[in-house]
Each structure stands twice: as structure tokens, then as C-alpha cells.
Amino acid sequence: MKRSFHKLLFAGGLLLFSLYNAQSADQTLSKEQIEAKKKAAAEEKARLPKPYHPEANAALDIQNAIAIAKKEHKNVLIQAGGNWCIWCLRFNDYVQKTAELKQIVDNNYIYYHLNWSPENKNEKVFAAYGNPGDKLGYPVFIILDENGKQIHTQDSGVLEEGNGYSFEKVKEFFNSWKPKTS
């Protein structure tokens, strides 16, 4: 009886293993499918606005953003990434084209795109914020209060949904870190 049970258990395990591998094989993309996805991503990247400026003096730009934020009682929203990053470009485009999200940002933040690219890694600026891109990837968001104090760092992955971003998650993120009204 004990041997029969073990044989049955072993056979069941093999069956489950085979089913899992069959599903994995079905999910493997052909070379043509991979090339089509790469082409579609390249076309999407080409048409999206490029908000990052490798030539910019990021340290000075952020100091100016903090000065404006203090004057307007807003926080600074730093989106770190680069024009090479499809998810960075998608997020910027999504916020700019989604009226309710754009309004939340415009009313509560000074929005700055901090460049990280081979042309300009902005190492000193990133180091001042704990190099979040090294840990979380790009885009990564850094929230500063009106005095320039870092109050939050946000991984963008938790805001994603499918090939884009979740309206509700992004809205909640923006609303959670907007300045507190007195």
C-alpha cells in the first residue's frame, strides 16, 4: 500500500511538472514575435516626447525647482530616468495626457525629469538621493518637500498595469505625497 501511494505521488508530480513545462513552452515567443515586439517598442519610443535633457545642470535645476516649490507651497516631483527608457517616456506621456493626473501634478508639484544616461549619469545628484535607480530601476520617483528635504522615494513598478500605468495607483501616489495643507 505504501509503495503504491509513493508511486502515485511520484506519477502525479511528474504529470504536474510536464504540464508546467508545456505551459512554459507555449509562452515562449518565436524570433518573429520577438522582432515584432522590439519594432513596436522602438516605434513607440520614437513618437513619445523626450523630457530628459542630458546637457542640463541637474543640481542647479533642482535648486531652482525647490525655490519655486517654496514660493508656491508645493513639493518637488523628480522623475529619474532617461529618454532611452520606454517606461520613463510612457509615464511622462501618460501624466501629460491624463487631465486629472496632470491637474494633480500641476497643482501640487514642481515636476522635474532627472536624467540618467551614458551621456550624463548625474552621479553627484543621484548620490545625494541615495542612488535609488541602482536599487529600483527606472523610472524612479523622488519627492522633496518645499525645503528640498527628501520625503519619499517611489518604485515605479508598483504603479504599472499591463504595458502602461494604473490610473488609480498613480493618482493615489500623487495624492499621498502632495503638500499637506494647513
Coordinates of N, CA, C and O in Angstrom, one line a residue, residues 107-166:
N107 N -1.0 71.3 -9.7 CA -1.5 72.0 -8.5 C -0.6 71.7 -7.3 O -0.7 72.5 -6.3
N108 N 0.2 70.6 -7.3 CA 0.8 70.2 -6.1 C 2.4 70.0 -6.2 O 3.0 69.9 -5.2
Y109 N 2.9 70.0 -7.4 CA 4.3 69.7 -7.6 C 5.0 70.6 -8.6 O 4.3 71.1 -9.5
I110 N 6.3 70.7 -8.4 CA 7.1 71.2 -9.5 C 7.7 69.9 -10.0 O 8.4 69.1 -9.3
Y111 N 7.5 69.6 -11.3 CA 7.8 68.3 -11.9 C 9.2 68.5 -12.6 O 9.3 69.3 -13.5
Y112 N 10.1 67.6 -12.3 CA 11.5 67.7 -12.9 C 11.9 66.3 -13.4 O 11.7 65.3 -12.6
H113 N 12.5 66.2 -14.5 CA 13.0 65.0 -15.1 C 14.5 64.9 -14.9 O 15.2 65.7 -15.6
L114 N 15.0 64.1 -14.0 CA 16.4 64.0 -13.7 C 17.0 62.9 -14.6 O 16.6 61.8 -14.6
N115 N 17.9 63.3 -15.5 CA 18.5 62.5 -16.5 C 19.5 61.5 -15.9 O 20.4 61.9 -15.1
W116 N 19.4 60.3 -16.3 CA 20.5 59.3 -16.1 C 20.7 58.6 -17.5 O 19.8 58.0 -18.0
S117 N 21.8 58.8 -18.0 CA 22.1 58.2 -19.3 C 23.6 58.1 -19.5 O 24.4 58.7 -18.7
P118 N 24.1 57.4 -20.5 CA 25.6 57.3 -20.7 C 26.2 58.7 -20.9 O 27.3 58.9 -20.5
E119 N 25.5 59.6 -21.5 CA 26.0 61.0 -21.7 C 26.2 61.8 -20.4 O 27.0 62.6 -20.3
N120 N 25.3 61.5 -19.5 CA 25.3 62.2 -18.2 C 24.6 61.4 -17.1 O 23.4 61.4 -17.1
K121 N 25.4 60.8 -16.3 CA 24.8 60.0 -15.2 C 24.4 60.8 -14.0 O 23.8 60.2 -13.1
N122 N 24.8 62.1 -13.9 CA 24.4 62.9 -12.8 C 24.8 62.2 -11.5 O 23.9 62.2 -10.5
E123 N 26.0 61.6 -11.4 CA 26.3 60.8 -10.2 C 26.2 61.5 -8.9 O 25.7 60.9 -7.9
K124 N 26.7 62.8 -8.8 CA 26.6 63.5 -7.5 C 25.2 63.8 -7.1 O 24.8 63.6 -5.9
V125 N 24.3 64.1 -8.1 CA 22.9 64.4 -7.8 C 22.2 63.1 -7.3 O 21.5 63.1 -6.3
F126 N 22.4 62.0 -8.0 CA 21.8 60.7 -7.6 C 22.4 60.3 -6.3 O 21.6 59.7 -5.5
A127 N 23.6 60.5 -6.0 CA 24.2 60.1 -4.7 C 23.5 60.8 -3.6 O 23.3 60.2 -2.5
A128 N 23.2 62.1 -3.8 CA 22.6 62.9 -2.8 C 21.2 62.3 -2.4 O 20.7 62.5 -1.3
Y129 N 20.6 61.5 -3.3 CA 19.3 61.0 -3.0 C 19.3 59.4 -2.8 O 18.3 58.8 -2.8
G130 N 20.5 58.9 -2.5 CA 20.7 57.5 -2.2 C 20.7 56.6 -3.4 O 20.5 55.4 -3.2
N131 N 21.0 57.1 -4.6 CA 21.1 56.3 -5.8 C 19.9 55.3 -5.9 O 20.1 54.1 -6.1
P132 N 18.7 55.8 -5.9 CA 17.5 54.9 -6.0 C 17.4 54.1 -7.3 O 16.9 53.0 -7.2
G133 N 17.9 54.6 -8.4 CA 17.8 53.9 -9.6 C 18.6 52.6 -9.6 O 18.3 51.6 -10.2
D134 N 19.8 52.6 -8.8 CA 20.6 51.4 -8.7 C 19.8 50.3 -8.1 O 20.0 49.1 -8.4
K135 N 18.9 50.7 -7.1 CA 18.2 49.7 -6.4 C 16.8 49.3 -7.0 O 16.4 48.2 -7.0
L136 N 16.1 50.3 -7.6 CA 14.8 50.2 -8.0 C 14.6 50.2 -9.5 O 13.5 49.9 -10.0
G137 N 15.6 50.6 -10.3 CA 15.5 50.7 -11.7 C 14.8 52.0 -12.1 O 14.7 52.9 -11.2
Y138 N 14.5 52.2 -13.4 CA 13.9 53.4 -13.9 C 12.6 53.2 -14.6 O 12.4 52.2 -15.2
P139 N 11.7 54.2 -14.5 CA 11.9 55.4 -13.7 C 11.7 55.1 -12.2 O 11.2 54.1 -11.8
V140 N 12.3 56.1 -11.5 CA 12.1 56.1 -10.0 C 11.8 57.5 -9.7 O 12.2 58.4 -10.3
F141 N 10.9 57.6 -8.7 CA 10.4 59.0 -8.3 C 11.0 59.4 -6.9 O 11.0 58.6 -6.0
I142 N 11.4 60.6 -6.9 CA 11.9 61.2 -5.6 C 11.1 62.4 -5.3 O 10.9 63.3 -6.1
I143 N 10.5 62.4 -4.1 CA 9.7 63.5 -3.7 C 10.4 64.3 -2.7 O 10.9 63.8 -1.7
L144 N 10.5 65.7 -2.9 CA 11.1 66.6 -2.0 C 10.0 67.5 -1.5 O 9.1 67.9 -2.2
D145 N 10.2 67.9 -0.2 CA 9.2 68.9 0.3 C 9.7 70.3 -0.2 O 10.7 70.4 -0.9
E146 N 9.0 71.3 0.1 CA 9.3 72.7 -0.4 C 10.6 73.2 0.1 O 11.2 74.2 -0.4
N147 N 11.2 72.6 1.1 CA 12.5 73.0 1.6 C 13.6 72.1 1.0 O 14.8 72.3 1.4
G148 N 13.3 71.2 0.1 CA 14.3 70.3 -0.5 C 14.6 69.1 0.2 O 15.5 68.3 -0.2
K149 N 13.9 68.8 1.3 CA 14.1 67.6 2.1 C 13.4 66.4 1.3 O 12.3 66.5 1.0
Q150 N 14.2 65.3 1.2 CA 13.7 64.1 0.5 C 12.7 63.5 1.5 O 13.1 63.1 2.6
I151 N 11.4 63.3 1.1 CA 10.4 62.8 1.9 C 9.9 61.4 1.5 O 9.3 60.7 2.2
H152 N 10.2 61.0 0.2 CA 9.8 59.7 -0.3 C 10.5 59.4 -1.6 O 10.9 60.2 -2.4
T153 N 10.7 58.1 -1.7 CA 11.3 57.5 -3.0 C 10.3 56.4 -3.4 O 9.9 55.6 -2.6
Q154 N 9.9 56.4 -4.7 CA 8.8 55.5 -5.1 C 9.4 54.7 -6.3 O 9.8 55.2 -7.3
D155 N 9.2 53.4 -6.2 CA 9.5 52.4 -7.2 C 8.3 52.5 -8.2 O 7.1 52.5 -7.8
S156 N 8.6 52.6 -9.5 CA 7.5 52.8 -10.5 C 6.9 51.5 -10.8 O 5.7 51.5 -11.3
G157 N 7.5 50.4 -10.5 CA 6.9 49.1 -10.9 C 5.6 48.8 -10.2 O 4.7 48.2 -10.8
V158 N 5.4 49.3 -9.0 CA 4.1 49.1 -8.3 C 3.0 50.0 -8.9 O 1.8 49.8 -8.6
L159 N 3.3 50.9 -9.8 CA 2.3 51.7 -10.4 C 1.9 51.2 -11.8 O 1.0 51.7 -12.4
E160 N 2.6 50.2 -12.3 CA 2.4 49.6 -13.6 C 1.1 48.8 -13.7 O 0.7 48.2 -12.7
E161 N 0.6 48.7 -14.9 CA -0.5 47.8 -15.2 C -0.4 47.5 -16.7 O -0.5 48.4 -17.5
G162 N -0.2 46.2 -17.0 CA -0.1 45.8 -18.4 C 1.1 46.5 -19.0 O 2.2 46.5 -18.5
N163 N 0.9 47.2 -20.2 CA 2.0 47.9 -20.9 C 2.0 49.4 -20.5 O 2.6 50.2 -21.3
G164 N 1.4 49.7 -19.4 CA 1.3 51.1 -19.0 C 1.2 51.3 -17.5 O 1.7 50.5 -16.8
Y165 N 0.4 52.3 -17.1 CA 0.3 52.6 -15.7 C -1.1 52.5 -15.3 O -2.0 52.9 -16.1
S166 N -1.4 52.2 -14.0 CA -2.7 52.2 -13.4 C -3.1 53.6 -13.0 O -2.4 54.2 -12.2

